[in-house]
Coordinates of C-alpha atoms and ligand atoms in Angstrom, one line a residue:
M1323 CA 0.0 0.0 0.0
P1324 CA 1.4 3.4 -0.9
D1325 CA 2.1 5.6 2.1
L1326 CA 0.0 8.7 2.7
K1327 CA 2.6 10.9 1.0
E1328 CA 2.3 8.9 -2.2
T1329 CA -1.4 9.2 -2.5
L1330 CA -3.0 11.6 -5.0
G1331 CA -5.1 12.9 -2.1
Y1332 CA -2.0 14.0 -0.1
N1333 CA -0.5 15.6 -3.2
Y1334 CA -3.7 17.5 -4.0
L1335 CA -4.0 18.7 -0.5
H1336 CA -0.5 20.0 -0.4
H1337 CA -0.5 21.6 -3.8
T1338 CA -3.6 23.5 -3.0
K1339 CA -2.6 24.8 0.5
F1340 CA -3.0 28.5 1.2
N1341 CA 0.2 30.1 2.5
R1342 CA 0.5 33.8 3.6
K1343 CA 3.6 34.2 1.4
T1344 CA 2.4 32.5 -1.8
I1345 CA -1.3 33.2 -1.8
R1346 CA -1.1 36.2 -4.1
E1347 CA 1.7 34.9 -6.3
K1348 CA 0.6 31.4 -6.8
E1349 CA -0.3 30.8 -10.5
R1350 CA -4.0 30.1 -11.0
P1351 CA -5.1 28.1 -14.1
S1352 CA -7.1 30.3 -16.4
I1353 CA -10.4 28.4 -16.7
S1354 CA -13.4 29.7 -18.7
P1355 CA -16.6 29.9 -16.7
G1356 CA -19.2 27.1 -16.8
E1357 CA -23.0 27.5 -17.1
A1358 CA -24.6 28.3 -13.7
F1359 CA -27.6 26.0 -14.5
K1360 CA -28.2 23.0 -16.6
G1361 CA -31.5 22.4 -18.5
Y1362 CA -32.8 19.9 -21.1
G1363 CA -34.9 21.9 -23.6
D1364 CA -37.2 19.5 -25.4
V1365 CA -38.1 16.8 -22.9
K1366 CA -41.1 16.0 -20.9
K1367 CA -41.3 18.3 -17.8
I1368 CA -43.1 17.6 -14.5
S1369 CA -43.8 20.7 -12.3
L1370 CA -43.1 19.8 -8.6
P1371 CA -45.5 20.8 -5.8
V1372 CA -44.2 23.3 -3.3
S1373 CA -46.4 22.5 -0.3
W1374 CA -45.5 19.4 1.5
Q1375 CA -46.7 17.1 4.3
K1376 CA -47.0 18.8 7.7
T1377 CA -44.5 16.2 9.2
G1378 CA -41.7 17.9 7.3
A1379 CA -42.6 21.4 8.4
E1380 CA -39.9 21.9 10.9
L1381 CA -37.1 20.8 8.7
E1382 CA -38.6 22.7 5.8
E1383 CA -38.5 25.9 7.9
L1384 CA -34.9 25.3 9.0
L1385 CA -33.8 24.7 5.4
Q1386 CA -35.7 27.7 4.2
K1387 CA -34.2 30.0 6.9
R1388 CA -30.6 28.8 6.9
R1389 CA -28.1 31.4 5.7
S1390 CA -24.4 32.0 6.2
V1391 CA -24.4 34.8 8.7
R1392 CA -21.2 36.5 9.8
Q1393 CA -22.6 38.7 12.6
F1394 CA -23.0 37.1 15.9
S1395 CA -24.8 38.0 19.2
N1396 CA -22.6 39.0 22.1
E1397 CA -24.4 36.5 24.3
N1398 CA -22.9 33.4 25.7
L1399 CA -24.0 30.0 24.3
S1400 CA -25.3 27.7 27.0
L1401 CA -23.5 24.5 27.5
E1402 CA -26.6 22.6 26.6
D1403 CA -26.8 24.3 23.2
L1404 CA -23.1 23.6 22.6
A1405 CA -23.7 19.9 23.5
F1406 CA -26.6 19.7 21.1
L1407 CA -24.5 21.2 18.3
L1408 CA -21.7 18.7 19.0
W1409 CA -24.2 15.8 19.1
S1410 CA -25.7 17.0 15.7
M1411 CA -22.2 16.9 14.2
Q1412 CA -20.8 13.6 15.5
G1413 CA -23.1 12.2 18.2
V1414 CA -23.1 8.5 18.5
T1415 CA -26.6 7.1 17.7
A1416 CA -26.1 3.4 17.3
Q1417 CA -23.5 0.7 17.5
A1418 CA -22.9 -1.9 14.7
G1419 CA -20.2 -4.4 15.7
P1420 CA -17.1 -2.3 16.4
Y1421 CA -18.6 0.8 14.7
L1422 CA -20.0 3.7 16.6
L1423 CA -22.5 5.0 14.1
R1424 CA -23.2 8.8 14.3
T1425 CA -25.7 11.5 13.3
A1426 CA -23.7 12.2 10.1
P1427 CA -22.8 9.4 7.6
S1428 CA -19.2 8.4 7.0
A1429 CA -17.7 6.4 4.1
G1430 CA -17.1 2.9 5.4
A1431 CA -18.0 4.1 8.9
L1432 CA -14.4 5.1 9.3
Y1433 CA -15.0 8.6 10.7
P1434 CA -11.7 10.3 9.8
V1435 CA -12.9 13.8 10.9
E1436 CA -11.9 15.2 14.3
T1437 CA -13.6 18.1 15.9
Y1438 CA -11.9 20.9 17.8
L1439 CA -13.5 24.0 19.3
A1440 CA -12.1 27.5 19.7
V1441 CA -14.4 28.6 22.6
D1442 CA -14.9 32.2 23.5
R1443 CA -18.3 32.6 25.1
V1444 CA -19.9 29.4 26.4
D1445 CA -21.5 29.3 29.9
G1446 CA -19.3 27.3 32.3
V1447 CA -16.5 26.7 29.8
D1448 CA -13.3 28.7 29.9
A1449 CA -12.3 30.4 26.7
G1450 CA -9.7 28.2 25.0
L1451 CA -9.1 25.3 22.6
Y1452 CA -10.9 22.0 23.0
H1453 CA -11.0 18.6 21.4
F1454 CA -14.4 16.8 21.2
D1455 CA -14.1 13.3 22.6
V1456 CA -16.8 11.5 20.6
R1457 CA -16.9 8.3 22.6
N1458 CA -17.3 9.9 26.0
F1459 CA -19.2 12.9 24.8
Q1460 CA -16.8 15.2 26.5
L1461 CA -14.6 18.2 25.8
E1462 CA -10.9 17.9 26.3
C1463 CA -9.2 21.2 27.1
L1464 CA -6.0 21.7 25.1
T1465 CA -5.5 25.4 26.1
D1466 CA -7.5 27.5 28.5
Q1467 CA -6.6 30.8 26.8
S1468 CA -8.7 32.3 24.0
V1469 CA -7.4 31.3 20.5
S1470 CA -10.2 32.9 18.5
G1471 CA -7.9 35.8 17.3
L1472 CA -5.4 33.3 16.1
V1473 CA -8.0 31.2 14.4
A1474 CA -9.3 34.3 12.6
R1475 CA -5.8 35.2 11.5
G1476 CA -5.4 31.6 10.3
A1477 CA -8.7 31.9 8.5
L1478 CA -7.3 34.4 6.0
D1479 CA -7.8 37.2 8.5
Q1480 CA -11.6 36.9 8.3
G1481 CA -12.5 39.1 11.3
F1482 CA -15.9 37.7 11.9
V1483 CA -14.3 34.4 13.0
S1484 CA -12.8 36.1 16.1
R1485 CA -16.3 37.4 17.1
A1486 CA -18.1 34.1 17.2
A1487 CA -19.0 32.5 20.5
V1488 CA -17.4 29.3 19.2
T1489 CA -15.6 28.3 16.0
V1490 CA -15.6 24.7 15.1
I1491 CA -12.4 23.4 13.4
W1492 CA -12.5 20.1 11.7
S1493 CA -9.4 18.1 10.9
A1494 CA -9.0 14.9 9.0
V1495 CA -6.9 11.9 10.1
F1496 CA -6.2 10.7 6.6
R1497 CA -4.9 7.2 7.4
R1498 CA -8.2 6.2 9.0
N1499 CA -9.9 6.5 5.7
M1500 CA -7.0 6.0 3.2
V1501 CA -6.0 2.6 4.6
K1502 CA -9.2 1.4 2.9
Y1503 CA -9.9 3.9 0.1
G1504 CA -6.3 4.9 -0.9
H1505 CA -6.1 7.5 -3.6
R1506 CA -9.9 8.0 -3.7
G1507 CA -10.1 8.6 0.0
L1508 CA -9.7 12.3 0.0
R1509 CA -13.1 12.6 -1.8
Y1510 CA -14.8 10.7 0.9
I1511 CA -13.1 12.6 3.7
M1512 CA -14.3 16.0 2.3
L1513 CA -17.8 14.6 1.8
D1514 CA -17.9 13.3 5.3
C1515 CA -17.0 16.7 6.6
G1516 CA -19.6 18.4 4.4
H1517 CA -22.3 16.2 6.1
I1518 CA -21.0 17.0 9.5
C1519 CA -21.0 20.8 8.8
Q1520 CA -24.5 20.7 7.3
N1521 CA -25.8 19.0 10.4
L1522 CA -24.2 21.7 12.5
L1523 CA -25.7 24.5 10.3
L1524 CA -29.2 23.1 10.6
A1525 CA -28.8 22.4 14.4
A1526 CA -27.6 26.0 14.9
E1527 CA -30.6 27.3 12.9
S1528 CA -32.9 25.2 15.1
L1529 CA -31.4 27.1 18.2
D1530 CA -31.8 30.5 16.5
L1531 CA -28.0 30.8 16.3
K1532 CA -26.1 32.2 13.4
A1533 CA -23.3 30.3 11.7
C1534 CA -21.0 30.5 8.7
P1535 CA -18.8 27.8 7.2
V1536 CA -15.2 28.7 6.4
A1537 CA -12.8 26.9 4.0
A1538 CA -10.5 29.8 3.3
F1539 CA -7.5 29.4 5.7
Y1540 CA -3.8 29.1 5.9
D1541 CA -3.5 25.4 6.4
D1542 CA -0.3 25.2 8.3
E1543 CA -1.0 28.1 10.6
L1544 CA -4.1 26.3 11.8
N1545 CA -2.3 23.0 11.9
A1546 CA 0.3 24.6 14.1
L1547 CA -2.4 26.0 16.4
L1548 CA -3.9 22.5 16.9
D1549 CA -0.4 21.0 17.1
I1550 CA -1.1 18.6 14.3
D1551 CA 1.5 17.9 11.6
G1552 CA -0.5 18.5 8.4
V1553 CA 0.5 15.1 7.0
E1554 CA -1.2 12.5 9.3
E1555 CA -3.8 15.0 10.3
S1556 CA -4.7 18.4 8.8
V1557 CA -7.4 21.0 9.2
I1558 CA -10.0 20.8 6.4
Y1559 CA -12.9 23.0 7.3
L1560 CA -14.3 25.4 10.0
A1561 CA -17.5 27.0 11.0
S1562 CA -18.2 29.9 13.3
V1563 CA -21.3 30.0 15.4
G1564 CA -22.8 32.5 17.8
Ligands
LIG424 C1 -17.0 25.0 1.2 C2 -17.4 26.3 1.6 C3 -16.5 27.2 2.0 C4 -16.9 28.5 2.5 N1 -15.9 29.3 3.0 C5 -16.2 30.6 3.4 C6 -15.2 31.4 3.9 O1 -14.1 31.1 4.0 N2 -15.7 32.7 4.4 C7 -17.0 33.1 4.3 O2 -17.3 34.2 4.7 N3 -17.9 32.2 3.8 C8 -17.6 31.0 3.4 N4 -18.6 30.1 2.9 C9 -20.0 30.6 2.9 C10 -20.5 30.9 1.5 O3 -20.0 32.1 1.1 C11 -22.0 30.8 1.4 O4 -22.4 29.5 1.7 C12 -22.6 31.3 0.1 O5 -22.4 32.6 -0.1 C13 -24.1 31.0 0.0 O6 -24.8 31.6 1.0 P1 -25.7 30.9 2.1 O7 -24.8 29.9 2.8 O8 -26.2 32.0 3.0 O9 -26.8 30.2 1.4 C14 -18.2 28.9 2.5 C15 -19.2 27.9 2.1 C16 -18.8 26.7 1.7 C17 -19.9 25.7 1.3

Protein backbone atom coordinates (compact mmCIF):
# COMPACT_ATOMS: atom_id res chain seq x y z
CA MET A 1 0.00 0.00 0.00
CA PRO A 2 1.43 3.38 -0.89
CA ASP A 3 2.09 5.56 2.12
CA LEU A 4 0.05 8.70 2.68
CA LYS A 5 2.58 10.94 0.97
CA GLU A 6 2.33 8.90 -2.21
CA THR A 7 -1.42 9.24 -2.54
CA LEU A 8 -3.00 11.62 -5.00
CA GLY A 9 -5.09 12.91 -2.09
CA TYR A 10 -2.01 13.97 -0.14
CA ASN A 11 -0.46 15.63 -3.17
CA TYR A 12 -3.65 17.45 -4.05
CA LEU A 13 -4.03 18.74 -0.51
CA HIS A 14 -0.46 19.96 -0.36
CA HIS A 15 -0.45 21.56 -3.79
CA THR A 16 -3.60 23.53 -2.95
CA LYS A 17 -2.56 24.83 0.46
CA PHE A 18 -2.97 28.52 1.16
CA ASN A 19 0.15 30.13 2.48
CA ARG A 20 0.53 33.77 3.58
CA LYS A 21 3.60 34.23 1.35
CA THR A 22 2.40 32.54 -1.80
CA ILE A 23 -1.34 33.17 -1.76
CA ARG A 24 -1.12 36.18 -4.08
CA GLU A 25 1.69 34.93 -6.30
CA LYS A 26 0.60 31.37 -6.85
CA GLU A 27 -0.30 30.82 -10.47
CA ARG A 28 -3.95 30.08 -11.02
CA PRO A 29 -5.07 28.15 -14.06
CA SER A 30 -7.13 30.26 -16.42
CA ILE A 31 -10.43 28.40 -16.69
CA SER A 32 -13.35 29.70 -18.73
CA PRO A 33 -16.62 29.93 -16.73
CA GLY A 34 -19.20 27.15 -16.81
CA GLU A 35 -22.97 27.52 -17.14
CA ALA A 36 -24.60 28.25 -13.74
CA PHE A 37 -27.56 25.96 -14.47
CA LYS A 38 -28.21 22.95 -16.61
CA GLY A 39 -31.46 22.37 -18.48
CA TYR A 40 -32.77 19.94 -21.08
CA GLY A 41 -34.87 21.86 -23.64
CA ASP A 42 -37.16 19.52 -25.44
CA VAL A 43 -38.06 16.82 -22.94
CA LYS A 44 -41.14 16.02 -20.86
CA LYS A 45 -41.31 18.29 -17.76
CA ILE A 46 -43.09 17.63 -14.48
CA SER A 47 -43.77 20.65 -12.25
CA LEU A 48 -43.14 19.81 -8.63
CA PRO A 49 -45.51 20.75 -5.80
CA VAL A 50 -44.21 23.32 -3.32
CA SER A 51 -46.38 22.49 -0.31
CA TRP A 52 -45.46 19.36 1.55
CA GLN A 53 -46.70 17.10 4.30
CA LYS A 54 -46.98 18.78 7.69
CA THR A 55 -44.55 16.23 9.15
CA GLY A 56 -41.66 17.88 7.31
CA ALA A 57 -42.60 21.41 8.37
CA GLU A 58 -39.89 21.94 10.95
CA LEU A 59 -37.12 20.75 8.70
CA GLU A 60 -38.57 22.74 5.83
CA GLU A 61 -38.46 25.90 7.94
CA LEU A 62 -34.87 25.31 9.00
CA LEU A 63 -33.76 24.70 5.44
CA GLN A 64 -35.66 27.74 4.22
CA LYS A 65 -34.17 30.03 6.89
CA ARG A 66 -30.57 28.82 6.91
CA ARG A 67 -28.10 31.43 5.69
CA SER A 68 -24.41 31.95 6.22
CA VAL A 69 -24.36 34.83 8.68
CA ARG A 70 -21.18 36.54 9.77
CA GLN A 71 -22.56 38.69 12.58
CA PHE A 72 -23.05 37.10 15.94
CA SER A 73 -24.79 37.98 19.18
CA ASN A 74 -22.57 38.99 22.09
CA GLU A 75 -24.39 36.55 24.33
CA ASN A 76 -22.95 33.36 25.68
CA LEU A 77 -23.97 30.01 24.31
CA SER A 78 -25.34 27.70 26.96
CA LEU A 79 -23.46 24.47 27.53
CA GLU A 80 -26.65 22.59 26.59
CA ASP A 81 -26.77 24.34 23.23
CA LEU A 82 -23.11 23.59 22.59
CA ALA A 83 -23.68 19.95 23.52
CA PHE A 84 -26.60 19.73 21.09
CA LEU A 85 -24.46 21.23 18.32
CA LEU A 86 -21.73 18.67 18.99
CA TRP A 87 -24.25 15.84 19.07
CA SER A 88 -25.67 17.00 15.74
CA MET A 89 -22.18 16.88 14.22
CA GLN A 90 -20.82 13.62 15.53
CA GLY A 91 -23.13 12.25 18.19
CA VAL A 92 -23.15 8.46 18.51
CA THR A 93 -26.62 7.14 17.69
CA ALA A 94 -26.07 3.38 17.34
CA GLN A 95 -23.46 0.66 17.45
CA ALA A 96 -22.94 -1.92 14.72
CA GLY A 97 -20.20 -4.37 15.70
CA PRO A 98 -17.12 -2.26 16.41
CA TYR A 99 -18.56 0.80 14.66
CA LEU A 100 -20.02 3.69 16.61
CA LEU A 101 -22.52 5.04 14.11
CA ARG A 102 -23.21 8.75 14.26
CA THR A 103 -25.67 11.49 13.34
CA ALA A 104 -23.70 12.16 10.14
CA PRO A 105 -22.80 9.40 7.65
CA SER A 106 -19.19 8.44 6.95
CA ALA A 107 -17.74 6.38 4.09
CA GLY A 108 -17.07 2.88 5.40
CA ALA A 109 -18.04 4.07 8.92
CA LEU A 110 -14.39 5.09 9.30
CA TYR A 111 -15.00 8.58 10.73
CA PRO A 112 -11.74 10.30 9.78
CA VAL A 113 -12.92 13.76 10.92
CA GLU A 114 -11.91 15.15 14.30
CA THR A 115 -13.65 18.15 15.87
CA TYR A 116 -11.90 20.94 17.77
CA LEU A 117 -13.51 24.02 19.27
CA ALA A 118 -12.14 27.52 19.71
CA VAL A 119 -14.42 28.59 22.56
CA ASP A 120 -14.86 32.24 23.51
CA ARG A 121 -18.32 32.58 25.06
CA VAL A 122 -19.89 29.42 26.43
CA ASP A 123 -21.46 29.30 29.92
CA GLY A 124 -19.34 27.27 32.28
CA VAL A 125 -16.53 26.68 29.77
CA ASP A 126 -13.30 28.70 29.90
CA ALA A 127 -12.26 30.38 26.68
CA GLY A 128 -9.72 28.15 24.99
CA LEU A 129 -9.09 25.35 22.57
CA TYR A 130 -10.87 22.04 23.04
CA HIS A 131 -11.04 18.65 21.38
CA PHE A 132 -14.35 16.80 21.20
CA ASP A 133 -14.12 13.27 22.56
CA VAL A 134 -16.82 11.49 20.58
CA ARG A 135 -16.88 8.25 22.60
CA ASN A 136 -17.28 9.88 25.99
CA PHE A 137 -19.22 12.92 24.79
CA GLN A 138 -16.76 15.22 26.52
CA LEU A 139 -14.62 18.23 25.78
CA GLU A 140 -10.90 17.91 26.31
CA CYS A 141 -9.21 21.20 27.14
CA LEU A 142 -6.01 21.72 25.13
CA THR A 143 -5.47 25.39 26.09
CA ASP A 144 -7.46 27.54 28.51
CA GLN A 145 -6.62 30.81 26.77
CA SER A 146 -8.70 32.29 24.00
CA VAL A 147 -7.41 31.33 20.55
CA SER A 148 -10.19 32.93 18.50
CA GLY A 149 -7.93 35.78 17.35
CA LEU A 150 -5.36 33.28 16.12
CA VAL A 151 -8.04 31.20 14.42
CA ALA A 152 -9.34 34.31 12.65
CA ARG A 153 -5.80 35.17 11.52
CA GLY A 154 -5.36 31.63 10.27
CA ALA A 155 -8.70 31.89 8.48
CA LEU A 156 -7.28 34.39 6.00
CA ASP A 157 -7.80 37.20 8.52
CA GLN A 158 -11.59 36.95 8.28
CA GLY A 159 -12.48 39.11 11.29
CA PHE A 160 -15.93 37.65 11.92
CA VAL A 161 -14.30 34.40 13.00
CA SER A 162 -12.85 36.12 16.08
CA ARG A 163 -16.29 37.45 17.07
CA ALA A 164 -18.09 34.09 17.21
CA ALA A 165 -18.98 32.46 20.51
CA VAL A 166 -17.41 29.27 19.17
CA THR A 167 -15.55 28.31 16.03
CA VAL A 168 -15.55 24.65 15.12
CA ILE A 169 -12.37 23.42 13.44
CA TRP A 170 -12.49 20.08 11.67
CA SER A 171 -9.37 18.12 10.86
CA ALA A 172 -8.98 14.86 8.97
CA VAL A 173 -6.92 11.90 10.13
CA PHE A 174 -6.19 10.67 6.62
CA ARG A 175 -4.87 7.23 7.42
CA ARG A 176 -8.17 6.19 9.03
CA ASN A 177 -9.87 6.47 5.67
CA MET A 178 -7.04 5.98 3.19
CA VAL A 179 -6.02 2.63 4.62
CA LYS A 180 -9.18 1.41 2.92
CA TYR A 181 -9.85 3.86 0.09
CA GLY A 182 -6.30 4.89 -0.92
CA HIS A 183 -6.13 7.55 -3.64
CA ARG A 184 -9.89 7.97 -3.70
CA GLY A 185 -10.07 8.56 0.04
CA LEU A 186 -9.74 12.34 -0.01
CA ARG A 187 -13.05 12.59 -1.85
CA TYR A 188 -14.81 10.71 0.91
CA ILE A 189 -13.11 12.63 3.70
CA MET A 190 -14.31 15.95 2.28
CA LEU A 191 -17.81 14.58 1.76
CA ASP A 192 -17.90 13.27 5.34
CA CYS A 193 -16.98 16.72 6.61
CA GLY A 194 -19.65 18.36 4.45
CA HIS A 195 -22.26 16.15 6.08
CA ILE A 196 -21.01 17.04 9.53
CA CYS A 197 -20.99 20.75 8.77
CA GLN A 198 -24.48 20.73 7.30
CA ASN A 199 -25.79 19.00 10.41
CA LEU A 200 -24.19 21.74 12.49
CA LEU A 201 -25.68 24.51 10.33
CA LEU A 202 -29.20 23.09 10.64
CA ALA A 203 -28.80 22.42 14.36
CA ALA A 204 -27.59 26.01 14.86
CA GLU A 205 -30.57 27.28 12.90
CA SER A 206 -32.89 25.25 15.11
CA LEU A 207 -31.42 27.05 18.15
CA ASP A 208 -31.76 30.46 16.47
CA LEU A 209 -28.00 30.79 16.31
CA LYS A 210 -26.06 32.24 13.39
CA ALA A 211 -23.35 30.26 11.66
CA CYS A 212 -20.96 30.48 8.72
CA PRO A 213 -18.79 27.76 7.18
CA VAL A 214 -15.19 28.72 6.39
CA ALA A 215 -12.83 26.93 4.03
CA ALA A 216 -10.45 29.80 3.30
CA PHE A 217 -7.55 29.37 5.69
CA TYR A 218 -3.79 29.14 5.88
CA ASP A 219 -3.52 25.42 6.37
CA ASP A 220 -0.28 25.21 8.28
CA GLU A 221 -1.05 28.15 10.58
CA LEU A 222 -4.14 26.34 11.84
CA ASN A 223 -2.34 23.01 11.91
CA ALA A 224 0.32 24.58 14.12
CA LEU A 225 -2.35 26.01 16.42
CA LEU A 226 -3.86 22.55 16.86
CA ASP A 227 -0.40 21.01 17.14
CA ILE A 228 -1.07 18.61 14.26
CA ASP A 229 1.47 17.86 11.57
CA GLY A 230 -0.50 18.50 8.36
CA VAL A 231 0.49 15.06 7.05
CA GLU A 232 -1.18 12.49 9.27
CA GLU A 233 -3.80 15.04 10.31
CA SER A 234 -4.67 18.38 8.78
CA VAL A 235 -7.37 21.04 9.15
CA ILE A 236 -9.96 20.80 6.38
CA TYR A 237 -12.93 23.03 7.34
CA LEU A 238 -14.26 25.44 9.97
CA ALA A 239 -17.55 26.96 11.01
CA SER A 240 -18.15 29.94 13.27
CA VAL A 241 -21.27 29.98 15.44
CA GLY A 242 -22.81 32.54 17.77
C1 LIG B 1 -17.02 24.96 1.20
C2 LIG B 1 -17.45 26.34 1.64
C3 LIG B 1 -16.49 27.25 2.03
C4 LIG B 1 -16.86 28.50 2.49
N1 LIG B 1 -15.89 29.35 2.95
C5 LIG B 1 -16.24 30.57 3.40
C6 LIG B 1 -15.25 31.44 3.93
O1 LIG B 1 -14.07 31.12 4.02
N2 LIG B 1 -15.66 32.66 4.37
C7 LIG B 1 -16.97 33.05 4.32
O2 LIG B 1 -17.27 34.17 4.74
N3 LIG B 1 -17.93 32.24 3.82
C8 LIG B 1 -17.61 31.02 3.38
N4 LIG B 1 -18.58 30.14 2.91
C9 LIG B 1 -20.00 30.57 2.88
C10 LIG B 1 -20.47 30.88 1.46
O3 LIG B 1 -19.98 32.14 1.09
C11 LIG B 1 -22.01 30.84 1.44
O4 LIG B 1 -22.42 29.51 1.72
C12 LIG B 1 -22.55 31.27 0.10
O5 LIG B 1 -22.36 32.64 -0.12
C13 LIG B 1 -24.05 30.97 -0.02
O6 LIG B 1 -24.77 31.64 1.00
P1 LIG B 1 -25.65 30.88 2.08
O7 LIG B 1 -24.78 29.91 2.81
O8 LIG B 1 -26.16 31.97 2.99
O9 LIG B 1 -26.76 30.19 1.38
C14 LIG B 1 -18.23 28.88 2.49
C15 LIG B 1 -19.19 27.95 2.10
C16 LIG B 1 -18.82 26.68 1.70
C17 LIG B 1 -19.88 25.69 1.34
